[in-house]
Tab-separated table of C-alpha atoms in Angstrom:
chain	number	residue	atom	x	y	z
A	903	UNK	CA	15.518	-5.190	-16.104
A	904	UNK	CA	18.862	-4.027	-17.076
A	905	UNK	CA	21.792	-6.226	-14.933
A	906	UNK	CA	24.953	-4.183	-15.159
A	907	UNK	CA	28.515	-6.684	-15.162
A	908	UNK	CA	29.879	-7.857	-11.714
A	909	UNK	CA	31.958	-5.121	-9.894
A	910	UNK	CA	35.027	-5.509	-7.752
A	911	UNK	CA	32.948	-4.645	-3.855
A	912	UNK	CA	33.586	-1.280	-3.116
A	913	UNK	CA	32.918	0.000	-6.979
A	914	UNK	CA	30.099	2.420	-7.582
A	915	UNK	CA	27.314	1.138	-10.171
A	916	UNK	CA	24.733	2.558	-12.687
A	917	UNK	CA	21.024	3.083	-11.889
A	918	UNK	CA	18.651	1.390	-13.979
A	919	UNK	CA	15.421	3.502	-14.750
A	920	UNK	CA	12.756	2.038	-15.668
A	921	UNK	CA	8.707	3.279	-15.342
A	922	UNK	CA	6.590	2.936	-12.744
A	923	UNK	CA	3.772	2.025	-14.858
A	924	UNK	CA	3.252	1.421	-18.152
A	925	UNK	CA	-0.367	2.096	-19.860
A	926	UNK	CA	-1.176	-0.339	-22.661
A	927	UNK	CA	-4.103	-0.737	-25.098
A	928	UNK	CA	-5.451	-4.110	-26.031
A	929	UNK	CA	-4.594	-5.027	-29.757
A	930	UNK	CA	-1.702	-2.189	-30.368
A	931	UNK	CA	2.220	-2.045	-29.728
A	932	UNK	CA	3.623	-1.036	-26.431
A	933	UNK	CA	7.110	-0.188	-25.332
A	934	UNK	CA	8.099	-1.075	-22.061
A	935	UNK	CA	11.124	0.918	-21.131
A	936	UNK	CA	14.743	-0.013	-19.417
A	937	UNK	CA	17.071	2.399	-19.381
A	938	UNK	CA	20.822	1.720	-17.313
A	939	UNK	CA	22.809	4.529	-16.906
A	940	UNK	CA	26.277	3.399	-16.335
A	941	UNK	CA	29.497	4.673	-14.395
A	942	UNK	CA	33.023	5.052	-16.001
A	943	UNK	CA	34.065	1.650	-17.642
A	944	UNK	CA	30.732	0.073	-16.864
A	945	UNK	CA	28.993	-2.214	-20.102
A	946	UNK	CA	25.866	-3.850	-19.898
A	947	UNK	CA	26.591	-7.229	-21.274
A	948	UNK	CA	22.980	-8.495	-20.349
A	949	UNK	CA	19.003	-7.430	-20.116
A	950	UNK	CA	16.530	-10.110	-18.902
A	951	UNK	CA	12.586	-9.325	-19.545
A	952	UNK	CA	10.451	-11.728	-16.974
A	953	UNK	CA	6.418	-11.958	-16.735
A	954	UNK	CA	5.889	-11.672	-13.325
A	955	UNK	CA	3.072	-14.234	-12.692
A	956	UNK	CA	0.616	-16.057	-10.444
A	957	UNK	CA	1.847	-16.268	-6.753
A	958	UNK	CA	5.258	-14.305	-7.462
A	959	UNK	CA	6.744	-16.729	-10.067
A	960	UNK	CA	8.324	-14.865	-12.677
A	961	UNK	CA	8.476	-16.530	-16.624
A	962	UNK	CA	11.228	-15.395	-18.895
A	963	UNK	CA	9.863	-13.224	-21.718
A	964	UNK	CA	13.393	-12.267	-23.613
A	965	UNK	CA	17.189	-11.723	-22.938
A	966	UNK	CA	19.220	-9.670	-25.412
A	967	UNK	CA	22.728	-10.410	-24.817
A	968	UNK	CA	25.893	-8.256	-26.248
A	969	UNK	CA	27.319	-11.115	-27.391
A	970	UNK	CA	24.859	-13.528	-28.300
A	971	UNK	CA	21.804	-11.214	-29.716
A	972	UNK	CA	18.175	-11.843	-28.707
A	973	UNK	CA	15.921	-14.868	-27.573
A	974	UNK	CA	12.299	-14.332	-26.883
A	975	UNK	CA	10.674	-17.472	-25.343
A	976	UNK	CA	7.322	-18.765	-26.145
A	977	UNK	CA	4.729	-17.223	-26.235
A	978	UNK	CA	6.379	-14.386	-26.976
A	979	UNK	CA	8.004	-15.342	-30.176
A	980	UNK	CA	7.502	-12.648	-32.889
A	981	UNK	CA	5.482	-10.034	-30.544
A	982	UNK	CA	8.666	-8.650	-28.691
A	983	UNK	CA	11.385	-6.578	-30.378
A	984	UNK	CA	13.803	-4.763	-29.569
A	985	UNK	CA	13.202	-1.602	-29.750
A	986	UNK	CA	16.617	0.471	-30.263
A	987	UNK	CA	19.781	-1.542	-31.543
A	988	UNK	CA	23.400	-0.913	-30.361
A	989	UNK	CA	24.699	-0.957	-26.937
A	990	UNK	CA	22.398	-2.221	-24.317
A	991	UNK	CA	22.127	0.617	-21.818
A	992	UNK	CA	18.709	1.136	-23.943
A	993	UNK	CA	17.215	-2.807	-23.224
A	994	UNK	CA	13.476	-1.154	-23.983
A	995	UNK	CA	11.145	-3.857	-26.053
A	996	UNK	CA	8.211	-3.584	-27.703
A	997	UNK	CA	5.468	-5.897	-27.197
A	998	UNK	CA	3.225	-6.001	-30.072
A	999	UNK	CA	-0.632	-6.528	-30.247
């Protein structure tokens, strides 16, 4: 999900918006959408994709940072992309196969 930057207490944020559900078939590409729609002098400097898994725990998929691009962790290596480039109020991926 989409984190927007810390804000002084008292500022107004963003929503993120994001899909309920997502339908996927096995074997082709699927986008999994994350849209933030920031306030006035808001930036989105980070997104974080986790795997929610057994028992709660949650497994980092991918972060795509402003500054410091994209990592995808194993297994996950060359099956997520991003899926628009510039400014990160769009952090949708695409999980291939």
């Amino acid at each position: 999900a989409a984190v927007p930057a810390r804000l002084p207490a008292g500022c107004r944020s963003g929503a993120v918006e994001v899909e309920r559900s997502v339908t996927a078939v096995l074997g082709q590409d699927v986008v999994l959408p994350c849209r933030y729609r920031a306030q006035e002098q808001e930036q989105v400097v980070q997104v974080t994709w986790l795997k929610r898994g057994p028992a709660g725990r949650s497994v980092e998929v991918a972060v795509l940072n402003r500054q410091h691009g994209e990592h995808v962790k194993e297994p996950y290596v060359g099956r997520v992309l991003r899926r628009a480039s510039g400014a990160l109020e769009d952090g949708a991926i695409v999980l291939r196969n």
